[in-house]
């Protein structure tokens, strides 16, 4: 559990982070979203003491971070940055081994861990491992950066615009990978982004920042359904709200008993995907599959549209 | 082998031949010497003079490199940043003072011989090494620095594992520039009795023997070229070892 207690950071008397109090549950992914200069990176860096708060405290599992020597603290916390910051004179494998090396792990154990991580992140250890960063594609370099952050099995992972430099196709893949790895390992993640769509897609909760303050801290569905301030609504982009909300809810939630004609909707489809399929194939009832791939009911168009209204939002 | 490699080898072979068997070249230099005068310098062997010439350069440039690098490291630490202007002024002073003036000033203090030259070369060598080391250390990207801190490297680990290896090729380029200047400048040291190839040139000037002047001058130039090429190869090797894409030679300094 991460607690920010009235944390502020002043630069030349101006607050980059202004009296932020937040509690992030263990094992969750919190997306911190806001425009550029709103203090996201500063907030993130106060967790691993790359930035020292001017006032307030940051606690990890109840312990004040200020009481742990910075180098020791940082080796326990994964850190991923936008330009990857890979060490250009080291191979991908050596980059991944950075923190285990600092911690003095035995060589064989480091080698095994590097292989394991490369496989988890779909990087071929024999082909990619010996390469230098300048010989990697953007997507590969990004994954090496994530592998390096995860190498010493941190319980907490800080990510500062980790997908900012990727093209849209690779970014989608990288986001899906992050979600998978995060669920699999139960890692607590704080992800900084300026992209609300990314925050909605990945966050268990979203903290919206503006001028160093938290405007709203809530689950994605709640942010979409009830933006706390005009700024939050602006970030969401008014026009897309219904679709954003529908893309969050599984279509299975509104399935009814019955049967319908035509190809089946896959089990994990969202309301948005159900509606798109209806528009594309000109149907107003779709059969929907269960986890085993067999039809379990039907989804009706008017139910989909009703579920897309904010007052019908989940929770 | 590439043409550059052939040229390097030819230069090396020719220089070695001249140093070891100068008599072979006597017929060519004969017309330059006055009648009844020796063609090849004979008060000391050319090879021993070349060796002490190089030793003089090494004895001055190694401490120069150590001090300049230490200063560059110091002023790139957060605690040492305030010493940057002072360090710049210090090494800049060493560079702007002409070596001849240093020799003239040093002789009354330390006497004739090797010391005045060592001091002059040492001071003259500081600036190129300092500026190149500084460029190398400050050239490490912000993201790489942030990552080193973020991974939990201590300041010492960051310096040894990341900053120094990345700055090394440029640092070697700085040493290369200083060493080449020092090879040429060391010849002047013979005016205050340092043992170097300059002795041959001075003897030639005194005795009006153009052959001495030419052989001393050519050998000094050849040594400078050899040092330039050799340290260029060391810098190249350092870059290769880092696996960095090849870089065009150093930024000019000094
Ligand atoms: N080291 C620093 N010195 C002075 N001002 C800073 C420093 N770091 C950040 N700031 C300022 O603090 C504000 C927030 O910066 P930052 O946390 O990087 O924002 P974000 O990550 O949301 O873009 C900006 O106005 C920035 O200029
Ligand atoms: Mg930022």
PDB file of N, CA and C in Angstrom, chain B residues 10-23 25 29 39-42 44-51 53-54 57 179-180 182-187 196-201 210-228:
ATOM      1  N   UNK B  10      53.789   1.880 -43.078  1.00  0.00           N
ATOM      2  CA  UNK B  10      54.930   2.428 -43.800  1.00  0.00           C
ATOM      3  C   UNK B  10      55.602   3.508 -42.953  1.00  0.00           C
ATOM      4  N   UNK B  11      54.781   4.371 -42.341  1.00  0.00           N
ATOM      5  CA  UNK B  11      55.314   5.436 -41.495  1.00  0.00           C
ATOM      6  C   UNK B  11      56.136   4.863 -40.350  1.00  0.00           C
ATOM      7  N   UNK B  12      55.552   3.832 -39.730  1.00  0.00           N
ATOM      8  CA  UNK B  12      56.207   3.211 -38.584  1.00  0.00           C
ATOM      9  C   UNK B  12      57.533   2.571 -39.005  1.00  0.00           C
ATOM     10  N   UNK B  13      57.511   1.851 -40.114  1.00  0.00           N
ATOM     11  CA  UNK B  13      58.705   1.144 -40.582  1.00  0.00           C
ATOM     12  C   UNK B  13      59.802   2.136 -40.943  1.00  0.00           C
ATOM     13  N   UNK B  14      59.401   3.200 -41.655  1.00  0.00           N
ATOM     14  CA  UNK B  14      60.369   4.195 -42.098  1.00  0.00           C
ATOM     15  C   UNK B  14      61.027   4.877 -40.897  1.00  0.00           C
ATOM     16  N   UNK B  15      60.192   5.234 -39.895  1.00  0.00           N
ATOM     17  CA  UNK B  15      60.712   5.911 -38.708  1.00  0.00           C
ATOM     18  C   UNK B  15      61.669   5.000 -37.950  1.00  0.00           C
ATOM     19  N   UNK B  16      61.263   3.737 -37.793  1.00  0.00           N
ATOM     20  CA  UNK B  16      62.097   2.781 -37.068  1.00  0.00           C
ATOM     21  C   UNK B  16      63.424   2.606 -37.795  1.00  0.00           C
ATOM     22  N   UNK B  17      63.358   2.496 -39.119  1.00  0.00           N
ATOM     23  CA  UNK B  17      64.573   2.309 -39.909  1.00  0.00           C
ATOM     24  C   UNK B  17      65.520   3.487 -39.718  1.00  0.00           C
ATOM     25  N   UNK B  18      64.930   4.705 -39.749  1.00  0.00           N
ATOM     26  CA  UNK B  18      65.773   5.898 -39.605  1.00  0.00           C
ATOM     27  C   UNK B  18      66.430   5.942 -38.227  1.00  0.00           C
ATOM     28  N   UNK B  19      65.652   5.552 -37.203  1.00  0.00           N
ATOM     29  CA  UNK B  19      66.190   5.613 -35.845  1.00  0.00           C
ATOM     30  C   UNK B  19      67.274   4.573 -35.623  1.00  0.00           C
ATOM     31  N   UNK B  20      67.074   3.378 -36.182  1.00  0.00           N
ATOM     32  CA  UNK B  20      67.993   2.275 -35.902  1.00  0.00           C
ATOM     33  C   UNK B  20      69.180   2.257 -36.852  1.00  0.00           C
ATOM     34  N   UNK B  21      68.941   2.576 -38.120  1.00  0.00           N
ATOM     35  CA  UNK B  21      70.025   2.539 -39.119  1.00  0.00           C
ATOM     36  C   UNK B  21      70.101   3.860 -39.872  1.00  0.00           C
ATOM     37  N   UNK B  22      70.446   4.947 -39.156  1.00  0.00           N
ATOM     38  CA  UNK B  22      70.433   6.259 -39.820  1.00  0.00           C
ATOM     39  C   UNK B  22      71.419   6.327 -40.987  1.00  0.00           C
ATOM     40  N   UNK B  23      72.476   5.491 -40.937  1.00  0.00           N
ATOM     41  CA  UNK B  23      73.481   5.543 -42.003  1.00  0.00           C
ATOM     42  C   UNK B  23      72.859   5.264 -43.370  1.00  0.00           C
ATOM     43  N   UNK B  25      70.288   6.404 -44.547  1.00  0.00           N
ATOM     44  CA  UNK B  25      69.663   7.593 -45.134  1.00  0.00           C
ATOM     45  C   UNK B  25      70.683   8.703 -45.397  1.00  0.00           C
ATOM     46  N   UNK B  29      70.718  12.676 -47.336  1.00  0.00           N
ATOM     47  CA  UNK B  29      70.854  13.936 -46.602  1.00  0.00           C
ATOM     48  C   UNK B  29      72.181  14.641 -46.913  1.00  0.00           C
ATOM     49  N   UNK B  39      76.869  14.011 -41.474  1.00  0.00           N
ATOM     50  CA  UNK B  39      75.517  14.083 -42.049  1.00  0.00           C
ATOM     51  C   UNK B  39      74.487  13.692 -41.008  1.00  0.00           C
ATOM     52  N   UNK B  40      74.827  12.667 -40.225  1.00  0.00           N
ATOM     53  CA  UNK B  40      73.913  12.164 -39.201  1.00  0.00           C
ATOM     54  C   UNK B  40      74.412  12.647 -37.840  1.00  0.00           C
ATOM     55  N   UNK B  41      73.473  13.146 -37.026  1.00  0.00           N
ATOM     56  CA  UNK B  41      73.810  13.629 -35.695  1.00  0.00           C
ATOM     57  C   UNK B  41      74.590  12.569 -34.938  1.00  0.00           C
ATOM     58  N   UNK B  42      75.696  12.929 -34.294  1.00  0.00           N
ATOM     59  CA  UNK B  42      76.565  11.888 -33.731  1.00  0.00           C
ATOM     60  C   UNK B  42      76.891  12.079 -32.251  1.00  0.00           C
ATOM     61  N   UNK B  44      74.719  11.833 -29.849  1.00  0.00           N
ATOM     62  CA  UNK B  44      73.901  10.835 -29.145  1.00  0.00           C
ATOM     63  C   UNK B  44      73.175  10.049 -30.218  1.00  0.00           C
ATOM     64  N   UNK B  45      72.746   8.813 -29.889  1.00  0.00           N
ATOM     65  CA  UNK B  45      72.040   8.059 -30.925  1.00  0.00           C
ATOM     66  C   UNK B  45      70.633   8.631 -31.076  1.00  0.00           C
ATOM     67  N   UNK B  46      70.179   8.661 -32.322  1.00  0.00           N
ATOM     68  CA  UNK B  46      68.849   9.195 -32.589  1.00  0.00           C
ATOM     69  C   UNK B  46      67.781   8.403 -31.849  1.00  0.00           C
ATOM     70  N   UNK B  47      67.987   7.068 -31.743  1.00  0.00           N
ATOM     71  CA  UNK B  47      66.949   6.253 -31.102  1.00  0.00           C
ATOM     72  C   UNK B  47      66.853   6.588 -29.608  1.00  0.00           C
ATOM     73  N   UNK B  48      67.979   6.821 -28.954  1.00  0.00           N
ATOM     74  CA  UNK B  48      67.886   7.132 -27.526  1.00  0.00           C
ATOM     75  C   UNK B  48      67.251   8.507 -27.323  1.00  0.00           C
ATOM     76  N   UNK B  49      67.532   9.444 -28.254  1.00  0.00           N
ATOM     77  CA  UNK B  49      66.904  10.760 -28.162  1.00  0.00           C
ATOM     78  C   UNK B  49      65.382  10.654 -28.371  1.00  0.00           C
ATOM     79  N   UNK B  50      64.986   9.817 -29.331  1.00  0.00           N
ATOM     80  CA  UNK B  50      63.547   9.645 -29.596  1.00  0.00           C
ATOM     81  C   UNK B  50      62.862   9.042 -28.380  1.00  0.00           C
ATOM     82  N   UNK B  51      63.540   8.070 -27.759  1.00  0.00           N
ATOM     83  CA  UNK B  51      62.951   7.439 -26.575  1.00  0.00           C
ATOM     84  C   UNK B  51      62.798   8.443 -25.438  1.00  0.00           C
ATOM     85  N   UNK B  53      62.583  11.582 -25.724  1.00  0.00           N
ATOM     86  CA  UNK B  53      61.547  12.521 -26.180  1.00  0.00           C
ATOM     87  C   UNK B  53      60.153  11.998 -25.793  1.00  0.00           C
ATOM     88  N   UNK B  54      59.921  10.730 -26.128  1.00  0.00           N
ATOM     89  CA  UNK B  54      58.620  10.129 -25.812  1.00  0.00           C
ATOM     90  C   UNK B  54      58.416  10.015 -24.299  1.00  0.00           C
ATOM     91  N   UNK B  57      57.287  13.242 -22.916  1.00  0.00           N
ATOM     92  CA  UNK B  57      55.863  13.466 -23.208  1.00  0.00           C
ATOM     93  C   UNK B  57      54.991  12.652 -22.257  1.00  0.00           C
ATOM     94  N   UNK B 179      48.775  14.972 -26.224  1.00  0.00           N
ATOM     95  CA  UNK B 179      50.026  14.244 -26.444  1.00  0.00           C
ATOM     96  C   UNK B 179      50.684  14.694 -27.738  1.00  0.00           C
ATOM     97  N   UNK B 180      49.873  14.916 -28.767  1.00  0.00           N
ATOM     98  CA  UNK B 180      50.447  15.332 -30.048  1.00  0.00           C
ATOM     99  C   UNK B 180      51.070  16.721 -29.915  1.00  0.00           C
ATOM    100  N   UNK B 182      52.216  17.931 -27.237  1.00  0.00           N
ATOM    101  CA  UNK B 182      53.385  17.784 -26.373  1.00  0.00           C
ATOM    102  C   UNK B 182      54.587  17.245 -27.148  1.00  0.00           C
ATOM    103  N   UNK B 183      54.358  16.347 -28.100  1.00  0.00           N
ATOM    104  CA  UNK B 183      55.486  15.820 -28.884  1.00  0.00           C
ATOM    105  C   UNK B 183      56.167  16.966 -29.629  1.00  0.00           C
ATOM    106  N   UNK B 184      55.374  17.835 -30.239  1.00  0.00           N
ATOM    107  CA  UNK B 184      55.974  18.955 -30.965  1.00  0.00           C
ATOM    108  C   UNK B 184      56.654  19.913 -30.003  1.00  0.00           C
ATOM    109  N   UNK B 185      55.974  20.188 -28.893  1.00  0.00           N
ATOM    110  CA  UNK B 185      56.486  21.192 -27.965  1.00  0.00           C
ATOM    111  C   UNK B 185      57.736  20.700 -27.230  1.00  0.00           C
ATOM    112  N   UNK B 186      57.826  19.399 -27.009  1.00  0.00           N
ATOM    113  CA  UNK B 186      58.953  18.865 -26.242  1.00  0.00           C
ATOM    114  C   UNK B 186      60.286  19.208 -26.915  1.00  0.00           C
ATOM    115  N   UNK B 187      60.248  19.352 -28.252  1.00  0.00           N
ATOM    116  CA  UNK B 187      61.484  19.682 -28.972  1.00  0.00           C
ATOM    117  C   UNK B 187      62.070  21.000 -28.463  1.00  0.00           C
ATOM    118  N   UNK B 196      65.864  15.633 -25.951  1.00  0.00           N
ATOM    119  CA  UNK B 196      64.794  15.293 -26.893  1.00  0.00           C
ATOM    120  C   UNK B 196      65.354  15.466 -28.295  1.00  0.00           C
ATOM    121  N   UNK B 197      64.563  15.177 -29.287  1.00  0.00           N
ATOM    122  CA  UNK B 197      65.018  15.328 -30.670  1.00  0.00           C
ATOM    123  C   UNK B 197      65.291  16.789 -31.009  1.00  0.00           C
ATOM    124  N   UNK B 198      64.774  17.693 -30.159  1.00  0.00           N
ATOM    125  CA  UNK B 198      65.042  19.113 -30.362  1.00  0.00           C
ATOM    126  C   UNK B 198      66.535  19.415 -30.341  1.00  0.00           C
ATOM    127  N   UNK B 199      67.268  18.611 -29.575  1.00  0.00           N
ATOM    128  CA  UNK B 199      68.721  18.740 -29.473  1.00  0.00           C
ATOM    129  C   UNK B 199      69.364  18.693 -30.868  1.00  0.00           C
ATOM    130  N   UNK B 200      68.851  17.802 -31.724  1.00  0.00           N
ATOM    131  CA  UNK B 200      69.396  17.638 -33.074  1.00  0.00           C
ATOM    132  C   UNK B 200      69.151  18.909 -33.888  1.00  0.00           C
ATOM    133  N   UNK B 201      67.944  19.426 -33.760  1.00  0.00           N
ATOM    134  CA  UNK B 201      67.596  20.637 -34.513  1.00  0.00           C
ATOM    135  C   UNK B 201      68.473  21.804 -34.070  1.00  0.00           C
ATOM    136  N   UNK B 210      72.089  21.910 -42.174  1.00  0.00           N
ATOM    137  CA  UNK B 210      70.683  21.727 -42.529  1.00  0.00           C
ATOM    138  C   UNK B 210      70.255  20.263 -42.395  1.00  0.00           C
ATOM    139  N   UNK B 211      71.187  19.349 -42.565  1.00  0.00           N
ATOM    140  CA  UNK B 211      70.869  17.919 -42.463  1.00  0.00           C
ATOM    141  C   UNK B 211      70.372  17.581 -41.048  1.00  0.00           C
ATOM    142  N   UNK B 212      71.059  18.128 -40.029  1.00  0.00           N
ATOM    143  CA  UNK B 212      70.605  17.906 -38.650  1.00  0.00           C
ATOM    144  C   UNK B 212      69.200  18.470 -38.445  1.00  0.00           C
ATOM    145  N   UNK B 213      68.996  19.681 -38.930  1.00  0.00           N
ATOM    146  CA  UNK B 213      67.697  20.338 -38.756  1.00  0.00           C
ATOM    147  C   UNK B 213      66.591  19.494 -39.380  1.00  0.00           C
ATOM    148  N   UNK B 214      66.859  19.003 -40.595  1.00  0.00           N
ATOM    149  CA  UNK B 214      65.824  18.237 -41.302  1.00  0.00           C
ATOM    150  C   UNK B 214      65.571  16.915 -40.598  1.00  0.00           C
ATOM    151  N   UNK B 215      66.629  16.204 -40.207  1.00  0.00           N
ATOM    152  CA  UNK B 215      66.373  14.895 -39.575  1.00  0.00           C
ATOM    153  C   UNK B 215      65.691  15.055 -38.220  1.00  0.00           C
ATOM    154  N   UNK B 216      66.094  16.084 -37.446  1.00  0.00           N
ATOM    155  CA  UNK B 216      65.424  16.314 -36.161  1.00  0.00           C
ATOM    156  C   UNK B 216      63.965  16.696 -36.356  1.00  0.00           C
ATOM    157  N   UNK B 217      63.728  17.555 -37.335  1.00  0.00           N
ATOM    158  CA  UNK B 217      62.359  18.010 -37.600  1.00  0.00           C
ATOM    159  C   UNK B 217      61.469  16.886 -38.101  1.00  0.00           C
ATOM    160  N   UNK B 218      61.996  16.119 -39.051  1.00  0.00           N
ATOM    161  CA  UNK B 218      61.188  15.040 -39.628  1.00  0.00           C
ATOM    162  C   UNK B 218      60.866  13.966 -38.579  1.00  0.00           C
ATOM    163  N   UNK B 219      61.884  13.641 -37.765  1.00  0.00           N
ATOM    164  CA  UNK B 219      61.647  12.599 -36.764  1.00  0.00           C
ATOM    165  C   UNK B 219      60.623  13.079 -35.725  1.00  0.00           C
ATOM    166  N   UNK B 220      60.700  14.338 -35.326  1.00  0.00           N
ATOM    167  CA  UNK B 220      59.719  14.869 -34.380  1.00  0.00           C
ATOM    168  C   UNK B 220      58.316  14.801 -34.986  1.00  0.00           C
ATOM    169  N   UNK B 221      58.210  15.201 -36.240  1.00  0.00           N
ATOM    170  CA  UNK B 221      56.912  15.146 -36.917  1.00  0.00           C
ATOM    171  C   UNK B 221      56.417  13.706 -37.007  1.00  0.00           C
ATOM    172  N   UNK B 222      57.353  12.782 -37.304  1.00  0.00           N
ATOM    173  CA  UNK B 222      56.948  11.376 -37.418  1.00  0.00           C
ATOM    174  C   UNK B 222      56.453  10.850 -36.070  1.00  0.00           C
ATOM    175  N   UNK B 223      57.144  11.222 -34.991  1.00  0.00           N
ATOM    176  CA  UNK B 223      56.699  10.791 -33.657  1.00  0.00           C
ATOM    177  C   UNK B 223      55.296  11.333 -33.368  1.00  0.00           C
ATOM    178  N   UNK B 224      55.077  12.601 -33.710  1.00  0.00           N
ATOM    179  CA  UNK B 224      53.766  13.203 -33.468  1.00  0.00           C
ATOM    180  C   UNK B 224      52.685  12.429 -34.224  1.00  0.00           C
ATOM    181  N   UNK B 225      52.967  12.094 -35.473  1.00  0.00           N
ATOM    182  CA  UNK B 225      51.994  11.350 -36.281  1.00  0.00           C
ATOM    183  C   UNK B 225      51.730   9.970 -35.691  1.00  0.00           C
ATOM    184  N   UNK B 226      52.819   9.314 -35.260  1.00  0.00           N
ATOM    185  CA  UNK B 226      52.664   7.961 -34.714  1.00  0.00           C
ATOM    186  C   UNK B 226      51.823   8.003 -33.438  1.00  0.00           C
ATOM    187  N   UNK B 227      52.115   8.981 -32.574  1.00  0.00           N
ATOM    188  CA  UNK B 227      51.339   9.108 -31.341  1.00  0.00           C
ATOM    189  C   UNK B 227      49.863   9.386 -31.674  1.00  0.00           C
ATOM    190  N   UNK B 228      49.657  10.251 -32.662  1.00  0.00           N
ATOM    191  CA  UNK B 228      48.290  10.593 -33.075  1.00  0.00           C
ATOM    192  C   UNK B 228      47.551   9.343 -33.554  1.00  0.00           C
TER     193      UNK B 228
END
